[in-house]
Amino acid sequence: MEQLLIIEDDIGLNQGLCKALKADDRQIISCHDLKAAREQLLCGGVSLILLDINLPDGSGLELLREVKENMPGVPVILLTANDTDLDIVDGLERGADDYITKPFGMMEFVARVKAVLRRSARQNEDKELHYDELYLNVGRHEVRYQEEKVDLTRKEFELLQYLMENKGLVMTRNQILCHVWGYDFDGETRTVDVHVRTLRQKLGEAGNLIETVRGVGYRIGA
């Protein structure tokens, strides 16, 4: 399911964008400032970000920089009232995938969002992650270790993908829950630990690549 994150402080416009983009196969998440947006992004799973540049607690361009550094595969469309050539170039040079100036027509807006999503989907079809001799192909939903195919459930695959996408970083249990299972849980749960255990078993020798950071979570890679 596509997950779109809208970061716009104008409540009326935010609601209008949510309504225009609503679809059965799409989840719309709405934020009004950078703080809420950063908290939401910790959960991962975002397919596209619609980002207002001028927000009450800072510039959206700073968040754009963070997204492109930490989640380079997530496309970002900037929304702004600034329409000078310098502003447009600045946003695009920082990695924005498109730039829409206010006011704009909803039909054009939806068409441009769909175009960016299509481009992103085509890129993800060929996306391959690897560490050591462990390879994961996103488009084919395939995992191989030393050229041998490893059969995983959907959740095991998504768990491994999340760890490999954040190679070298420790992912907390709550971050994994939020990204893979889609909910935030402030408390004790064995769900993540059980799935890590079965994932390690299926990976065999490659299971040793998943490191347990005691009291924190899991990571792949130093």
PDB file of C-alpha atoms in Angstrom:
ATOM      1  CA  MET A   1       0.000   0.000   0.000  1.00  0.00           C
ATOM      2  CA  GLU A   2       1.285   3.462  -0.872  1.00  0.00           C
ATOM      3  CA  GLN A   3       1.833   5.747   2.108  1.00  0.00           C
ATOM      4  CA  LEU A   4       1.839   9.483   1.395  1.00  0.00           C
ATOM      5  CA  LEU A   5       3.033  11.965   4.006  1.00  0.00           C
ATOM      6  CA  ILE A   6       1.631  15.497   3.685  1.00  0.00           C
ATOM      7  CA  ILE A   7       3.481  18.206   5.659  1.00  0.00           C
ATOM      8  CA  GLU A   8       1.513  21.440   5.309  1.00  0.00           C
ATOM      9  CA  ASP A   9       0.629  23.923   8.066  1.00  0.00           C
ATOM     10  CA  ASP A  10      -2.388  25.415   6.276  1.00  0.00           C
ATOM     11  CA  ILE A  11      -5.118  23.217   7.759  1.00  0.00           C
ATOM     12  CA  GLY A  12      -7.627  23.861   4.958  1.00  0.00           C
ATOM     13  CA  LEU A  13      -5.106  23.107   2.215  1.00  0.00           C
ATOM     14  CA  ASN A  14      -3.831  20.064   4.097  1.00  0.00           C
ATOM     15  CA  GLN A  15      -7.347  18.642   4.305  1.00  0.00           C
ATOM     16  CA  GLY A  16      -7.935  19.401   0.627  1.00  0.00           C
ATOM     17  CA  LEU A  17      -4.772  17.540  -0.401  1.00  0.00           C
ATOM     18  CA  CYS A  18      -5.742  14.556   1.754  1.00  0.00           C
ATOM     19  CA  LYS A  19      -9.157  14.419   0.099  1.00  0.00           C
ATOM     20  CA  ALA A  20      -7.748  14.786  -3.440  1.00  0.00           C
ATOM     21  CA  LEU A  21      -5.229  11.965  -2.956  1.00  0.00           C
ATOM     22  CA  LYS A  22      -7.483   9.546  -1.091  1.00  0.00           C
ATOM     23  CA  ALA A  23      -7.629   6.057  -2.637  1.00  0.00           C
ATOM     24  CA  ASP A  24      -8.343   2.496  -1.474  1.00  0.00           C
ATOM     25  CA  ASP A  25      -4.727   1.412  -2.013  1.00  0.00           C
ATOM     26  CA  ARG A  26      -3.228   4.503  -0.415  1.00  0.00           C
ATOM     27  CA  GLN A  27      -2.717   5.663   3.170  1.00  0.00           C
ATOM     28  CA  ILE A  28      -2.584   9.422   3.734  1.00  0.00           C
ATOM     29  CA  ILE A  29      -0.765  10.769   6.797  1.00  0.00           C
ATOM     30  CA  SER A  30      -1.084  14.454   7.671  1.00  0.00           C
ATOM     31  CA  CYS A  31       1.364  16.623   9.629  1.00  0.00           C
ATOM     32  CA  HIS A  32       1.444  20.366  10.250  1.00  0.00           C
ATOM     33  CA  ASP A  33       5.026  20.942  11.411  1.00  0.00           C
ATOM     34  CA  LEU A  34       8.546  19.528  11.248  1.00  0.00           C
ATOM     35  CA  LYS A  35       8.440  17.952  14.712  1.00  0.00           C
ATOM     36  CA  ALA A  36       5.429  15.772  13.890  1.00  0.00           C
ATOM     37  CA  ALA A  37       6.879  14.947  10.466  1.00  0.00           C
ATOM     38  CA  ARG A  38      10.192  13.766  11.914  1.00  0.00           C
ATOM     39  CA  GLU A  39       8.371  11.551  14.426  1.00  0.00           C
ATOM     40  CA  GLN A  40       6.312  10.023  11.627  1.00  0.00           C
ATOM     41  CA  LEU A  41       9.350   9.420   9.422  1.00  0.00           C
ATOM     42  CA  LEU A  42      10.944   7.317  12.167  1.00  0.00           C
ATOM     43  CA  CYS A  43       8.293   4.706  11.401  1.00  0.00           C
ATOM     44  CA  GLY A  44       9.457   4.433   7.790  1.00  0.00           C
ATOM     45  CA  GLY A  45       7.289   2.999   5.025  1.00  0.00           C
ATOM     46  CA  VAL A  46       6.644   6.366   3.352  1.00  0.00           C
ATOM     47  CA  SER A  47       6.207   6.184  -0.447  1.00  0.00           C
ATOM     48  CA  LEU A  48       6.205   9.928  -1.112  1.00  0.00           C
ATOM     49  CA  ILE A  49       6.464  13.195   0.845  1.00  0.00           C
ATOM     50  CA  LEU A  50       4.565  16.387   0.024  1.00  0.00           C
ATOM     51  CA  LEU A  51       6.503  19.088   1.845  1.00  0.00           C
ATOM     52  CA  ASP A  52       5.684  22.742   2.415  1.00  0.00           C
ATOM     53  CA  ILE A  53       8.854  24.861   2.577  1.00  0.00           C
ATOM     54  CA  ASN A  54       7.588  27.433   5.072  1.00  0.00           C
ATOM     55  CA  LEU A  55       6.563  25.671   8.282  1.00  0.00           C
ATOM     56  CA  PRO A  56       5.928  27.138  11.745  1.00  0.00           C
ATOM     57  CA  ASP A  57       8.975  25.479  13.344  1.00  0.00           C
ATOM     58  CA  GLY A  58      11.496  25.810  10.506  1.00  0.00           C
ATOM     59  CA  SER A  59      12.239  25.382   6.823  1.00  0.00           C
ATOM     60  CA  GLY A  60      11.067  22.342   4.926  1.00  0.00           C
ATOM     61  CA  LEU A  61      14.359  22.482   3.001  1.00  0.00           C
ATOM     62  CA  GLU A  62      16.164  21.282   6.128  1.00  0.00           C
ATOM     63  CA  LEU A  63      13.869  18.270   6.336  1.00  0.00           C
ATOM     64  CA  LEU A  64      14.416  17.680   2.608  1.00  0.00           C
ATOM     65  CA  ARG A  65      18.157  17.472   3.264  1.00  0.00           C
ATOM     66  CA  GLU A  66      17.612  14.957   6.089  1.00  0.00           C
ATOM     67  CA  VAL A  67      15.315  12.802   3.951  1.00  0.00           C
ATOM     68  CA  LYS A  68      17.725  12.700   1.011  1.00  0.00           C
ATOM     69  CA  GLU A  69      20.616  11.785   3.322  1.00  0.00           C
ATOM     70  CA  ASN A  70      18.810   9.066   5.271  1.00  0.00           C
ATOM     71  CA  MET A  71      16.039   7.887   2.903  1.00  0.00           C
ATOM     72  CA  PRO A  72      17.326   8.670  -0.602  1.00  0.00           C
ATOM     73  CA  GLY A  73      14.753   6.415  -2.269  1.00  0.00           C
ATOM     74  CA  VAL A  74      11.762   8.412  -0.973  1.00  0.00           C
ATOM     75  CA  PRO A  75      10.603  11.054  -3.494  1.00  0.00           C
ATOM     76  CA  VAL A  76       9.766  14.550  -2.247  1.00  0.00           C
ATOM     77  CA  ILE A  77       7.508  17.147  -3.870  1.00  0.00           C
ATOM     78  CA  LEU A  78       7.918  20.669  -2.515  1.00  0.00           C
ATOM     79  CA  LEU A  79       4.903  22.911  -2.001  1.00  0.00           C
ATOM     80  CA  THR A  80       5.571  26.634  -1.684  1.00  0.00           C
ATOM     81  CA  ALA A  81       4.305  30.111  -2.405  1.00  0.00           C
ATOM     82  CA  ASN A  82       7.814  31.124  -3.495  1.00  0.00           C
ATOM     83  CA  ASP A  83       7.937  31.018  -7.289  1.00  0.00           C
ATOM     84  CA  THR A  84      11.230  32.700  -8.181  1.00  0.00           C
ATOM     85  CA  ASP A  85      13.720  30.808 -10.331  1.00  0.00           C
ATOM     86  CA  LEU A  86      16.266  30.911  -7.483  1.00  0.00           C
ATOM     87  CA  ASP A  87      13.869  29.228  -5.063  1.00  0.00           C
ATOM     88  CA  ILE A  88      12.997  26.522  -7.586  1.00  0.00           C
ATOM     89  CA  VAL A  89      16.642  25.795  -8.401  1.00  0.00           C
ATOM     90  CA  ASP A  90      17.525  25.717  -4.689  1.00  0.00           C
ATOM     91  CA  GLY A  91      14.838  23.156  -3.968  1.00  0.00           C
ATOM     92  CA  LEU A  92      15.716  20.944  -6.923  1.00  0.00           C
ATOM     93  CA  GLU A  93      19.449  21.084  -6.177  1.00  0.00           C
ATOM     94  CA  ARG A  94      18.698  19.849  -2.668  1.00  0.00           C
ATOM     95  CA  GLY A  95      17.137  16.731  -4.192  1.00  0.00           C
ATOM     96  CA  ALA A  96      13.438  17.557  -4.596  1.00  0.00           C
ATOM     97  CA  ASP A  97      11.754  15.383  -7.224  1.00  0.00           C
ATOM     98  CA  ASP A  98       9.222  18.069  -8.206  1.00  0.00           C
ATOM     99  CA  TYR A  99       8.202  21.580  -7.198  1.00  0.00           C
ATOM    100  CA  ILE A 100       4.636  22.924  -7.179  1.00  0.00           C
ATOM    101  CA  THR A 101       3.917  26.575  -6.477  1.00  0.00           C
ATOM    102  CA  LYS A 102       0.766  27.802  -4.751  1.00  0.00           C
ATOM    103  CA  PRO A 103      -1.956  28.318  -5.736  1.00  0.00           C
ATOM    104  CA  PHE A 104      -2.337  25.251  -7.952  1.00  0.00           C
ATOM    105  CA  GLY A 105      -5.198  23.293  -9.500  1.00  0.00           C
ATOM    106  CA  MET A 106      -6.017  19.976  -7.849  1.00  0.00           C
ATOM    107  CA  MET A 107      -6.212  18.065 -11.145  1.00  0.00           C
ATOM    108  CA  GLU A 108      -2.691  19.148 -12.096  1.00  0.00           C
ATOM    109  CA  PHE A 109      -1.496  18.472  -8.552  1.00  0.00           C
ATOM    110  CA  VAL A 110      -2.841  14.897  -8.498  1.00  0.00           C
ATOM    111  CA  ALA A 111      -1.409  14.209 -11.973  1.00  0.00           C
ATOM    112  CA  ARG A 112       2.066  15.316 -10.904  1.00  0.00           C
ATOM    113  CA  VAL A 113       1.922  13.259  -7.713  1.00  0.00           C
ATOM    114  CA  LYS A 114       0.955  10.166  -9.722  1.00  0.00           C
ATOM    115  CA  ALA A 115       3.802  10.818 -12.182  1.00  0.00           C
ATOM    116  CA  VAL A 116       6.389  10.942  -9.365  1.00  0.00           C
ATOM    117  CA  LEU A 117       4.949   7.763  -7.822  1.00  0.00           C
ATOM    118  CA  ARG A 118       5.199   5.964 -11.181  1.00  0.00           C
ATOM    119  CA  ARG A 119       8.839   6.995 -11.612  1.00  0.00           C
ATOM    120  CA  SER A 120       9.628   5.881  -8.076  1.00  0.00           C
ATOM    121  CA  ALA A 121       7.911   2.503  -8.610  1.00  0.00           C
ATOM    122  CA  ARG A 122       9.958   1.840 -11.740  1.00  0.00           C
ATOM    123  CA  GLN A 123      13.169   2.624  -9.874  1.00  0.00           C
ATOM    124  CA  ASN A 124      12.228   0.368  -6.951  1.00  0.00           C
ATOM    125  CA  GLU A 125      11.549  -2.568  -9.276  1.00  0.00           C
ATOM    126  CA  ASP A 126      15.298  -2.796  -9.917  1.00  0.00           C
ATOM    127  CA  LYS A 127      16.395  -1.957  -6.379  1.00  0.00           C
ATOM    128  CA  GLU A 128      18.837  -4.453  -4.927  1.00  0.00           C
ATOM    129  CA  LEU A 129      20.365  -4.361  -1.463  1.00  0.00           C
ATOM    130  CA  HIS A 130      23.373  -6.362  -0.364  1.00  0.00           C
ATOM    131  CA  TYR A 131      25.701  -6.922   2.563  1.00  0.00           C
ATOM    132  CA  ASP A 132      28.505  -9.450   2.537  1.00  0.00           C
ATOM    133  CA  GLU A 133      27.104 -12.267   0.329  1.00  0.00           C
ATOM    134  CA  LEU A 134      23.486 -11.550   1.241  1.00  0.00           C
ATOM    135  CA  TYR A 135      21.410 -10.029  -1.579  1.00  0.00           C
ATOM    136  CA  LEU A 136      17.815  -8.754  -1.520  1.00  0.00           C
ATOM    137  CA  ASN A 137      15.920  -7.739  -4.677  1.00  0.00           C
ATOM    138  CA  VAL A 138      12.914  -5.556  -3.867  1.00  0.00           C
ATOM    139  CA  GLY A 139      11.089  -5.834  -7.191  1.00  0.00           C
ATOM    140  CA  ARG A 140      11.359  -9.622  -7.422  1.00  0.00           C
ATOM    141  CA  HIS A 141      10.824 -10.072  -3.668  1.00  0.00           C
ATOM    142  CA  GLU A 142      13.836 -12.362  -3.650  1.00  0.00           C
ATOM    143  CA  VAL A 143      16.603 -13.068  -1.141  1.00  0.00           C
ATOM    144  CA  ARG A 144      19.821 -14.965  -1.905  1.00  0.00           C
ATOM    145  CA  TYR A 145      22.839 -15.901   0.178  1.00  0.00           C
ATOM    146  CA  GLN A 146      25.917 -17.284  -1.577  1.00  0.00           C
ATOM    147  CA  GLU A 147      23.714 -17.613  -4.693  1.00  0.00           C
ATOM    148  CA  GLU A 148      21.223 -19.845  -2.855  1.00  0.00           C
ATOM    149  CA  LYS A 149      17.613 -18.615  -2.736  1.00  0.00           C
ATOM    150  CA  VAL A 150      16.088 -18.110   0.723  1.00  0.00           C
ATOM    151  CA  ASP A 151      12.302 -18.354   1.075  1.00  0.00           C
ATOM    152  CA  LEU A 152      10.860 -15.801   3.499  1.00  0.00           C
ATOM    153  CA  THR A 153       7.392 -14.737   4.553  1.00  0.00           C
ATOM    154  CA  ARG A 154       6.295 -11.209   3.671  1.00  0.00           C
ATOM    155  CA  LYS A 155       7.005  -9.882   7.167  1.00  0.00           C
ATOM    156  CA  GLU A 156      10.400 -11.577   7.316  1.00  0.00           C
ATOM    157  CA  PHE A 157      11.257 -10.050   3.930  1.00  0.00           C
ATOM    158  CA  GLU A 158      10.118  -6.569   5.016  1.00  0.00           C
ATOM    159  CA  LEU A 159      12.065  -6.907   8.281  1.00  0.00           C
ATOM    160  CA  LEU A 160      15.251  -7.888   6.433  1.00  0.00           C
ATOM    161  CA  GLN A 161      14.722  -5.127   3.853  1.00  0.00           C
ATOM    162  CA  TYR A 162      14.318  -2.525   6.604  1.00  0.00           C
ATOM    163  CA  LEU A 163      17.521  -3.619   8.339  1.00  0.00           C
ATOM    164  CA  MET A 164      19.471  -3.669   5.066  1.00  0.00           C
ATOM    165  CA  GLU A 165      18.144  -0.272   4.004  1.00  0.00           C
ATOM    166  CA  ASN A 166      19.506   1.082   7.292  1.00  0.00           C
ATOM    167  CA  LYS A 167      22.781  -0.828   7.141  1.00  0.00           C
ATOM    168  CA  GLY A 168      25.060   0.050  10.030  1.00  0.00           C
ATOM    169  CA  LEU A 169      22.304   1.700  12.083  1.00  0.00           C
ATOM    170  CA  VAL A 170      20.646   0.195  15.130  1.00  0.00           C
ATOM    171  CA  MET A 171      16.882  -0.074  14.604  1.00  0.00           C
ATOM    172  CA  THR A 172      14.899  -0.162  17.842  1.00  0.00           C
ATOM    173  CA  ARG A 173      12.104  -2.672  18.319  1.00  0.00           C
ATOM    174  CA  ASN A 174       9.577   0.136  18.233  1.00  0.00           C
ATOM    175  CA  GLN A 175      10.958   1.504  14.950  1.00  0.00           C
ATOM    176  CA  ILE A 176      10.759  -1.977  13.424  1.00  0.00           C
ATOM    177  CA  LEU A 177       7.202  -2.454  14.695  1.00  0.00           C
ATOM    178  CA  CYS A 178       6.151   0.894  13.297  1.00  0.00           C
ATOM    179  CA  HIS A 179       7.743   0.288   9.886  1.00  0.00           C
ATOM    180  CA  VAL A 180       7.025  -3.404   9.295  1.00  0.00           C
ATOM    181  CA  TRP A 181       3.765  -3.874  11.185  1.00  0.00           C
ATOM    182  CA  GLY A 182       2.473  -0.315  10.846  1.00  0.00           C
ATOM    183  CA  TYR A 183       1.781   0.509  14.469  1.00  0.00           C
ATOM    184  CA  ASP A 184       3.477   2.256  17.366  1.00  0.00           C
ATOM    185  CA  PHE A 185       3.753   0.273  20.595  1.00  0.00           C
ATOM    186  CA  ASP A 186       5.140   1.761  23.784  1.00  0.00           C
ATOM    187  CA  GLY A 187       5.740  -1.309  25.885  1.00  0.00           C
ATOM    188  CA  GLU A 188       6.959  -4.879  25.866  1.00  0.00           C
ATOM    189  CA  THR A 189       6.380  -7.080  22.844  1.00  0.00           C
ATOM    190  CA  ARG A 190       8.009 -10.264  21.576  1.00  0.00           C
ATOM    191  CA  THR A 191       6.765  -9.872  18.018  1.00  0.00           C
ATOM    192  CA  VAL A 192      10.013  -8.421  16.665  1.00  0.00           C
ATOM    193  CA  ASP A 193      12.229 -10.851  18.590  1.00  0.00           C
ATOM    194  CA  VAL A 194      10.252 -13.866  17.358  1.00  0.00           C
ATOM    195  CA  HIS A 195      10.462 -12.739  13.723  1.00  0.00           C
ATOM    196  CA  VAL A 196      14.181 -11.994  14.014  1.00  0.00           C
ATOM    197  CA  ARG A 197      14.715 -15.499  15.396  1.00  0.00           C
ATOM    198  CA  THR A 198      12.830 -17.192  12.548  1.00  0.00           C
ATOM    199  CA  LEU A 199      14.554 -14.916  10.008  1.00  0.00           C
ATOM    200  CA  ARG A 200      17.962 -15.904  11.340  1.00  0.00           C
ATOM    201  CA  GLN A 201      17.030 -19.580  11.186  1.00  0.00           C
ATOM    202  CA  LYS A 202      15.955 -19.340   7.544  1.00  0.00           C
ATOM    203  CA  LEU A 203      19.064 -17.367   6.583  1.00  0.00           C
ATOM    204  CA  GLY A 204      21.304 -20.043   8.079  1.00  0.00           C
ATOM    205  CA  GLU A 205      24.905 -18.851   8.260  1.00  0.00           C
ATOM    206  CA  ALA A 206      23.820 -15.408   7.021  1.00  0.00           C
ATOM    207  CA  GLY A 207      21.652 -15.079  10.125  1.00  0.00           C
ATOM    208  CA  ASN A 208      24.833 -14.135  12.011  1.00  0.00           C
ATOM    209  CA  LEU A 209      24.872 -10.890  10.021  1.00  0.00           C
ATOM    210  CA  ILE A 210      21.907  -9.655  12.075  1.00  0.00           C
ATOM    211  CA  GLU A 211      23.415  -8.284  15.253  1.00  0.00           C
ATOM    212  CA  THR A 212      21.509  -7.921  18.513  1.00  0.00           C
ATOM    213  CA  VAL A 213      22.290  -4.666  20.334  1.00  0.00           C
ATOM    214  CA  ARG A 214      21.276  -5.522  23.858  1.00  0.00           C
ATOM    215  CA  GLY A 215      18.588  -3.288  25.300  1.00  0.00           C
ATOM    216  CA  VAL A 216      18.169  -1.382  22.036  1.00  0.00           C
ATOM    217  CA  GLY A 217      17.357  -3.424  18.949  1.00  0.00           C
ATOM    218  CA  TYR A 218      18.961  -4.925  15.838  1.00  0.00           C
ATOM    219  CA  ARG A 219      21.262  -3.976  12.989  1.00  0.00           C
ATOM    220  CA  ILE A 220      23.041  -5.341   9.964  1.00  0.00           C
ATOM    221  CA  GLY A 221      26.542  -4.086   9.304  1.00  0.00           C
ATOM    222  CA  ALA A 222      29.014  -2.214  11.470  1.00  0.00           C
TER     223      ALA A 222
END
